[in-house]
């Protein structure tokens, strides 16, 4: 069965303390891997799409990487405004996007 | 920028009521989606529409129906609301790419 698992469920960091979030997937025929950011009470906001193993994408303090079994979201020198829930999702077809349960990140000043 | 709007941010209904959630996108996207989001379960697809009047069931369609009479508008209908339908409902759309753009969500409470 297709599955997307994110770890850890929650992560607390001090401002400036770099870390990584993990997204492991067992999705046959993967077409793409997505990362979204979701603030409390709001809809997910698109961050990155990765299509092939070895691909990397960066945006400000965030860098997403992809292997054949997992993706990482690396956060370098995080700030309190990076606090949010980060969701990953794997897509096989247009109407088949599987989401993980998310990692809730808190960055303390 | 893609904009997806949802008719209500918060909604409180009684068990047995008929509930309408509306979603509008302004990017002429072909595809629109309704998800529900519950703690620890992630987003689960309720229904998907790939064109006007066309729809496909997602993973959890029971208790829901949808309507797409115009390309920009996709409605989710709870025919007879139940307490287990208390959730956050998210609408999304996409066009020529796989990237789905989400609305702000509607937090529905059924009493």
PDB file of C-alpha atoms in Angstrom:
ATOM      1  CA  UNK A   1       0.000   0.000   0.000  1.00  0.00           C
ATOM      2  CA  UNK A   2       1.230   3.477  -0.858  1.00  0.00           C
ATOM      3  CA  UNK A   3       2.410   5.320   2.206  1.00  0.00           C
ATOM      4  CA  UNK A   4       4.109   8.550   3.148  1.00  0.00           C
ATOM      5  CA  UNK A   5       5.638   8.780   6.623  1.00  0.00           C
ATOM      6  CA  UNK A   6       7.117  11.889   8.163  1.00  0.00           C
ATOM      7  CA  UNK A   7       9.449  12.077  11.139  1.00  0.00           C
ATOM      8  CA  UNK A   8       9.710  13.392  13.702  1.00  0.00           C
ATOM      9  CA  UNK A   9       6.103  14.315  14.506  1.00  0.00           C
ATOM     10  CA  UNK A  10       7.319  17.416  16.334  1.00  0.00           C
ATOM     11  CA  UNK A  11      10.653  19.187  16.509  1.00  0.00           C
ATOM     12  CA  UNK A  12      11.738  22.004  18.781  1.00  0.00           C
ATOM     13  CA  UNK A  13      14.836  23.973  17.837  1.00  0.00           C
ATOM     14  CA  UNK A  14      16.637  26.981  19.157  1.00  0.00           C
ATOM     15  CA  UNK A  15      17.034  29.855  16.742  1.00  0.00           C
ATOM     16  CA  UNK A  16      20.096  29.128  14.609  1.00  0.00           C
ATOM     17  CA  UNK A  17      20.100  25.375  15.339  1.00  0.00           C
ATOM     18  CA  UNK A  18      20.065  23.588  11.965  1.00  0.00           C
ATOM     19  CA  UNK A  19      18.227  20.292  11.513  1.00  0.00           C
ATOM     20  CA  UNK A  20      16.455  18.061   8.997  1.00  0.00           C
ATOM     21  CA  UNK A  21      12.933  16.727   8.567  1.00  0.00           C
ATOM     22  CA  UNK A  22      12.415  13.319   7.002  1.00  0.00           C
ATOM     23  CA  UNK A  23       9.790  12.052   4.587  1.00  0.00           C
ATOM     24  CA  UNK A  24       9.951   8.386   3.630  1.00  0.00           C
ATOM     25  CA  UNK A  25       7.646   7.016   0.966  1.00  0.00           C
ATOM     26  CA  UNK A  26       6.580   3.715  -0.500  1.00  0.00           C
ATOM     27  CA  UNK A  27       4.756   4.850  -3.615  1.00  0.00           C
ATOM     28  CA  UNK A  28       5.014   2.812  -6.783  1.00  0.00           C
ATOM     29  CA  UNK A  29       5.459   4.845  -9.930  1.00  0.00           C
ATOM     30  CA  UNK A  30       6.323   8.058  -8.091  1.00  0.00           C
ATOM     31  CA  UNK A  31       5.897  11.081 -10.333  1.00  0.00           C
ATOM     32  CA  UNK A  32       6.933  13.772  -7.885  1.00  0.00           C
ATOM     33  CA  UNK A  33       7.529  14.636  -4.235  1.00  0.00           C
ATOM     34  CA  UNK A  34       6.140  17.871  -2.811  1.00  0.00           C
ATOM     35  CA  UNK A  35       6.868  19.920   0.287  1.00  0.00           C
ATOM     36  CA  UNK A  36       4.327  22.334   1.740  1.00  0.00           C
ATOM     37  CA  UNK A  37       4.353  24.654   4.729  1.00  0.00           C
ATOM     38  CA  UNK A  38       1.177  25.033   6.786  1.00  0.00           C
ATOM     39  CA  UNK A  39       0.627  27.706   9.414  1.00  0.00           C
ATOM     40  CA  UNK A  40      -1.995  27.101  12.136  1.00  0.00           C
ATOM     41  CA  UNK A  41      -5.547  27.477  10.855  1.00  0.00           C
ATOM     42  CA  UNK A  42      -4.426  28.039   7.253  1.00  0.00           C
ATOM     43  CA  UNK A  43      -4.120  26.045   4.048  1.00  0.00           C
ATOM     44  CA  UNK A  44      -0.830  24.480   2.933  1.00  0.00           C
ATOM     45  CA  UNK A  45       1.537  26.736   1.027  1.00  0.00           C
ATOM     46  CA  UNK A  46       3.627  25.208  -1.742  1.00  0.00           C
ATOM     47  CA  UNK A  47       7.407  25.128  -1.201  1.00  0.00           C
ATOM     48  CA  UNK A  48       9.106  22.626  -3.541  1.00  0.00           C
ATOM     49  CA  UNK A  49       8.609  19.865  -6.074  1.00  0.00           C
ATOM     50  CA  UNK A  50      11.270  17.203  -6.649  1.00  0.00           C
ATOM     51  CA  UNK A  51      11.018  14.824  -9.570  1.00  0.00           C
ATOM     52  CA  UNK A  52      14.091  12.591  -9.581  1.00  0.00           C
ATOM     53  CA  UNK A  53      16.558  11.066  -7.143  1.00  0.00           C
ATOM     54  CA  UNK A  54      19.505  13.367  -6.557  1.00  0.00           C
ATOM     55  CA  UNK A  55      17.516  16.513  -7.222  1.00  0.00           C
ATOM     56  CA  UNK A  56      17.862  19.401  -4.770  1.00  0.00           C
ATOM     57  CA  UNK A  57      15.968  22.669  -4.438  1.00  0.00           C
ATOM     58  CA  UNK A  58      16.600  25.643  -2.184  1.00  0.00           C
ATOM     59  CA  UNK A  59      14.635  28.590  -0.918  1.00  0.00           C
ATOM     60  CA  UNK A  60      16.076  30.908   1.710  1.00  0.00           C
ATOM     61  CA  UNK A  61      16.917  28.710   4.736  1.00  0.00           C
ATOM     62  CA  UNK A  62      15.255  25.596   3.314  1.00  0.00           C
ATOM     63  CA  UNK A  63      16.740  22.907   1.094  1.00  0.00           C
ATOM     64  CA  UNK A  64      14.858  19.837  -0.110  1.00  0.00           C
ATOM     65  CA  UNK A  65      16.568  16.680  -1.357  1.00  0.00           C
ATOM     66  CA  UNK A  66      15.259  13.441  -2.821  1.00  0.00           C
ATOM     67  CA  UNK A  67      16.488   9.840  -2.895  1.00  0.00           C
ATOM     68  CA  UNK A  68      14.704   6.751  -4.179  1.00  0.00           C
ATOM     69  CA  UNK A  69      13.130   6.100  -0.775  1.00  0.00           C
ATOM     70  CA  UNK A  70      13.005   9.392   1.075  1.00  0.00           C
ATOM     71  CA  UNK A  71      13.189  13.145   1.004  1.00  0.00           C
ATOM     72  CA  UNK A  72      14.734  15.530   3.465  1.00  0.00           C
ATOM     73  CA  UNK A  73      13.908  19.126   4.234  1.00  0.00           C
ATOM     74  CA  UNK A  74      17.037  20.727   5.663  1.00  0.00           C
ATOM     75  CA  UNK A  75      16.584  23.899   7.670  1.00  0.00           C
ATOM     76  CA  UNK A  76      19.712  25.978   8.101  1.00  0.00           C
ATOM     77  CA  UNK A  77      19.954  28.526  10.922  1.00  0.00           C
ATOM     78  CA  UNK A  78      16.176  28.624  11.461  1.00  0.00           C
ATOM     79  CA  UNK A  79      14.338  31.676  12.736  1.00  0.00           C
ATOM     80  CA  UNK A  80      11.144  31.804  14.825  1.00  0.00           C
ATOM     81  CA  UNK A  81       9.172  32.681  11.694  1.00  0.00           C
ATOM     82  CA  UNK A  82      10.054  29.249  10.281  1.00  0.00           C
ATOM     83  CA  UNK A  83       7.786  27.705  12.931  1.00  0.00           C
ATOM     84  CA  UNK A  84       5.013  25.822  11.097  1.00  0.00           C
ATOM     85  CA  UNK A  85       3.914  22.330  10.151  1.00  0.00           C
ATOM     86  CA  UNK A  86       5.770  20.966   7.135  1.00  0.00           C
ATOM     87  CA  UNK A  87       3.930  18.481   4.953  1.00  0.00           C
ATOM     88  CA  UNK A  88       5.328  16.220   2.295  1.00  0.00           C
ATOM     89  CA  UNK A  89       3.262  14.553  -0.393  1.00  0.00           C
ATOM     90  CA  UNK A  90       3.995  11.979  -3.093  1.00  0.00           C
ATOM     91  CA  UNK A  91       2.111  11.946  -6.372  1.00  0.00           C
ATOM     92  CA  UNK A  92       1.536   9.081  -8.820  1.00  0.00           C
ATOM     93  CA  UNK A  93      -1.197  10.563 -10.980  1.00  0.00           C
ATOM     94  CA  UNK A  94      -3.033  13.897 -11.079  1.00  0.00           C
ATOM     95  CA  UNK A  95      -5.666  12.772  -8.590  1.00  0.00           C
ATOM     96  CA  UNK A  96      -3.477  10.545  -6.431  1.00  0.00           C
ATOM     97  CA  UNK A  97      -1.402  12.715  -4.099  1.00  0.00           C
ATOM     98  CA  UNK A  98      -0.563  11.007  -0.784  1.00  0.00           C
ATOM     99  CA  UNK A  99       0.226  13.266   2.158  1.00  0.00           C
ATOM    100  CA  UNK A 100       2.237  12.559   5.263  1.00  0.00           C
ATOM    101  CA  UNK A 101       0.857  13.599   8.651  1.00  0.00           C
ATOM    102  CA  UNK A 102       3.384  16.426   8.892  1.00  0.00           C
ATOM    103  CA  UNK A 103       6.203  17.582  11.176  1.00  0.00           C
ATOM    104  CA  UNK A 104       5.351  20.407  13.559  1.00  0.00           C
ATOM    105  CA  UNK A 105       8.413  22.645  13.848  1.00  0.00           C
ATOM    106  CA  UNK A 106       8.852  25.148  16.665  1.00  0.00           C
ATOM    107  CA  UNK A 107      11.825  27.512  16.640  1.00  0.00           C
ATOM    108  CA  UNK A 108      12.472  29.298  19.921  1.00  0.00           C
ATOM    109  CA  UNK A 109      14.248  32.685  19.974  1.00  0.00           C
TER     110      UNK A 109
ATOM    111  CA  UNK B   1      -0.398  34.376  -8.123  1.00  0.00           C
ATOM    112  CA  UNK B   2      -2.894  31.556  -7.886  1.00  0.00           C
ATOM    113  CA  UNK B   3      -5.764  32.359  -5.630  1.00  0.00           C
ATOM    114  CA  UNK B   4      -8.098  29.772  -4.163  1.00  0.00           C
ATOM    115  CA  UNK B   5     -10.835  31.061  -1.889  1.00  0.00           C
ATOM    116  CA  UNK B   6     -13.276  29.199   0.321  1.00  0.00           C
ATOM    117  CA  UNK B   7     -16.650  30.545   1.341  1.00  0.00           C
ATOM    118  CA  UNK B   8     -16.226  30.289   5.107  1.00  0.00           C
ATOM    119  CA  UNK B   9     -13.287  30.065   7.499  1.00  0.00           C
ATOM    120  CA  UNK B  10     -15.373  28.692  10.358  1.00  0.00           C
ATOM    121  CA  UNK B  11     -18.739  26.950  10.299  1.00  0.00           C
ATOM    122  CA  UNK B  12     -20.864  25.435  13.065  1.00  0.00           C
ATOM    123  CA  UNK B  13     -23.760  23.164  12.087  1.00  0.00           C
ATOM    124  CA  UNK B  14     -26.178  20.783  13.782  1.00  0.00           C
ATOM    125  CA  UNK B  15     -26.336  17.037  13.185  1.00  0.00           C
ATOM    126  CA  UNK B  16     -28.593  16.278  10.236  1.00  0.00           C
ATOM    127  CA  UNK B  17     -28.221  19.668   8.558  1.00  0.00           C
ATOM    128  CA  UNK B  18     -27.286  19.974   4.894  1.00  0.00           C
ATOM    129  CA  UNK B  19     -23.981  21.807   4.568  1.00  0.00           C
ATOM    130  CA  UNK B  20     -22.495  23.522   1.530  1.00  0.00           C
ATOM    131  CA  UNK B  21     -18.810  24.395   1.283  1.00  0.00           C
ATOM    132  CA  UNK B  22     -17.775  26.443  -1.721  1.00  0.00           C
ATOM    133  CA  UNK B  23     -14.426  26.912  -3.382  1.00  0.00           C
ATOM    134  CA  UNK B  24     -13.445  29.309  -6.151  1.00  0.00           C
ATOM    135  CA  UNK B  25     -10.153  29.500  -8.058  1.00  0.00           C
ATOM    136  CA  UNK B  26      -9.103  32.306 -10.368  1.00  0.00           C
ATOM    137  CA  UNK B  27      -6.447  30.591 -12.522  1.00  0.00           C
ATOM    138  CA  UNK B  28      -8.626  28.721 -15.012  1.00  0.00           C
ATOM    139  CA  UNK B  29      -7.404  25.402 -13.586  1.00  0.00           C
ATOM    140  CA  UNK B  30      -8.968  22.217 -14.936  1.00  0.00           C
ATOM    141  CA  UNK B  31      -8.577  20.177 -11.770  1.00  0.00           C
ATOM    142  CA  UNK B  32     -10.075  20.856  -8.376  1.00  0.00           C
ATOM    143  CA  UNK B  33      -9.941  18.814  -5.181  1.00  0.00           C
ATOM    144  CA  UNK B  34     -11.611  18.556  -1.792  1.00  0.00           C
ATOM    145  CA  UNK B  35      -9.652  17.165   1.154  1.00  0.00           C
ATOM    146  CA  UNK B  36     -10.289  16.832   4.836  1.00  0.00           C
ATOM    147  CA  UNK B  37      -7.481  17.168   7.351  1.00  0.00           C
ATOM    148  CA  UNK B  38      -7.550  15.519  10.757  1.00  0.00           C
ATOM    149  CA  UNK B  39      -4.776  15.435  13.389  1.00  0.00           C
ATOM    150  CA  UNK B  40      -2.390  12.544  12.853  1.00  0.00           C
ATOM    151  CA  UNK B  41      -4.088  11.457   9.602  1.00  0.00           C
ATOM    152  CA  UNK B  42      -2.818  14.030   7.135  1.00  0.00           C
ATOM    153  CA  UNK B  43      -4.902  15.186   4.197  1.00  0.00           C
ATOM    154  CA  UNK B  44      -7.321  12.688   2.708  1.00  0.00           C
ATOM    155  CA  UNK B  45      -8.957  13.140  -0.677  1.00  0.00           C
ATOM    156  CA  UNK B  46     -12.749  13.264  -0.676  1.00  0.00           C
ATOM    157  CA  UNK B  47     -13.496  14.101  -4.314  1.00  0.00           C
ATOM    158  CA  UNK B  48     -11.670  15.268  -7.408  1.00  0.00           C
ATOM    159  CA  UNK B  49     -13.031  17.067 -10.481  1.00  0.00           C
ATOM    160  CA  UNK B  50     -11.173  17.233 -13.794  1.00  0.00           C
ATOM    161  CA  UNK B  51     -13.710  19.264 -15.745  1.00  0.00           C
ATOM    162  CA  UNK B  52     -17.114  20.904 -15.452  1.00  0.00           C
ATOM    163  CA  UNK B  53     -19.689  18.328 -14.334  1.00  0.00           C
ATOM    164  CA  UNK B  54     -16.971  15.638 -14.119  1.00  0.00           C
ATOM    165  CA  UNK B  55     -15.967  14.104 -10.800  1.00  0.00           C
ATOM    166  CA  UNK B  56     -14.194  11.123  -9.317  1.00  0.00           C
ATOM    167  CA  UNK B  57     -14.393   9.693  -5.836  1.00  0.00           C
ATOM    168  CA  UNK B  58     -11.356   9.957  -3.650  1.00  0.00           C
ATOM    169  CA  UNK B  59     -10.420   7.833  -0.658  1.00  0.00           C
ATOM    170  CA  UNK B  60     -13.265   8.885   1.652  1.00  0.00           C
ATOM    171  CA  UNK B  61     -16.347   9.962  -0.378  1.00  0.00           C
ATOM    172  CA  UNK B  62     -18.963   8.440   1.939  1.00  0.00           C
ATOM    173  CA  UNK B  63     -21.349  11.054   3.292  1.00  0.00           C
ATOM    174  CA  UNK B  64     -20.252  13.689   0.770  1.00  0.00           C
ATOM    175  CA  UNK B  65     -21.221  14.814  -2.708  1.00  0.00           C
ATOM    176  CA  UNK B  66     -19.815  17.488  -4.993  1.00  0.00           C
ATOM    177  CA  UNK B  67     -20.941  19.842  -7.712  1.00  0.00           C
ATOM    178  CA  UNK B  68     -18.983  21.595 -10.431  1.00  0.00           C
ATOM    179  CA  UNK B  69     -21.277  23.640 -12.661  1.00  0.00           C
ATOM    180  CA  UNK B  70     -18.632  26.227 -13.619  1.00  0.00           C
ATOM    181  CA  UNK B  71     -14.926  25.723 -14.174  1.00  0.00           C
ATOM    182  CA  UNK B  72     -13.866  28.064 -11.386  1.00  0.00           C
ATOM    183  CA  UNK B  73     -16.228  26.771  -8.710  1.00  0.00           C
ATOM    184  CA  UNK B  74     -16.282  23.436  -6.868  1.00  0.00           C
ATOM    185  CA  UNK B  75     -18.760  22.764  -4.086  1.00  0.00           C
ATOM    186  CA  UNK B  76     -18.677  20.108  -1.383  1.00  0.00           C
ATOM    187  CA  UNK B  77     -22.019  19.038   0.047  1.00  0.00           C
ATOM    188  CA  UNK B  78     -22.671  17.189   3.269  1.00  0.00           C
ATOM    189  CA  UNK B  79     -26.173  15.831   2.735  1.00  0.00           C
ATOM    190  CA  UNK B  80     -26.808  15.148   6.427  1.00  0.00           C
ATOM    191  CA  UNK B  81     -24.000  16.341   8.646  1.00  0.00           C
ATOM    192  CA  UNK B  82     -22.736  14.048  11.382  1.00  0.00           C
ATOM    193  CA  UNK B  83     -20.363  14.675  14.268  1.00  0.00           C
ATOM    194  CA  UNK B  84     -17.654  12.542  12.653  1.00  0.00           C
ATOM    195  CA  UNK B  85     -17.539  15.076   9.827  1.00  0.00           C
ATOM    196  CA  UNK B  86     -16.151  17.704  12.168  1.00  0.00           C
ATOM    197  CA  UNK B  87     -12.849  18.541  10.507  1.00  0.00           C
ATOM    198  CA  UNK B  88     -10.778  21.031   8.539  1.00  0.00           C
ATOM    199  CA  UNK B  89     -11.831  21.035   4.874  1.00  0.00           C
ATOM    200  CA  UNK B  90      -9.333  22.128   2.254  1.00  0.00           C
ATOM    201  CA  UNK B  91      -9.945  22.900  -1.396  1.00  0.00           C
ATOM    202  CA  UNK B  92      -7.129  22.824  -3.962  1.00  0.00           C
ATOM    203  CA  UNK B  93      -6.679  23.276  -7.692  1.00  0.00           C
ATOM    204  CA  UNK B  94      -4.076  22.651 -10.341  1.00  0.00           C
ATOM    205  CA  UNK B  95      -3.670  23.147 -14.054  1.00  0.00           C
ATOM    206  CA  UNK B  96      -0.874  21.978 -16.356  1.00  0.00           C
ATOM    207  CA  UNK B  97       1.502  21.127 -13.523  1.00  0.00           C
ATOM    208  CA  UNK B  98       1.016  18.680 -10.650  1.00  0.00           C
ATOM    209  CA  UNK B  99       1.412  21.402  -8.032  1.00  0.00           C
ATOM    210  CA  UNK B 100      -1.808  21.802  -6.077  1.00  0.00           C
ATOM    211  CA  UNK B 101      -2.636  25.243  -4.690  1.00  0.00           C
ATOM    212  CA  UNK B 102      -4.744  25.314  -1.569  1.00  0.00           C
ATOM    213  CA  UNK B 103      -7.376  27.595  -0.171  1.00  0.00           C
ATOM    214  CA  UNK B 104      -7.340  28.833   3.446  1.00  0.00           C
ATOM    215  CA  UNK B 105      -9.546  26.009   4.689  1.00  0.00           C
ATOM    216  CA  UNK B 106     -12.930  25.788   6.405  1.00  0.00           C
ATOM    217  CA  UNK B 107     -13.034  24.510   9.954  1.00  0.00           C
ATOM    218  CA  UNK B 108     -16.394  22.764  10.291  1.00  0.00           C
ATOM    219  CA  UNK B 109     -17.830  21.787  13.646  1.00  0.00           C
ATOM    220  CA  UNK B 110     -20.918  19.562  13.719  1.00  0.00           C
ATOM    221  CA  UNK B 111     -22.742  19.568  17.045  1.00  0.00           C
TER     222      UNK B 111
END
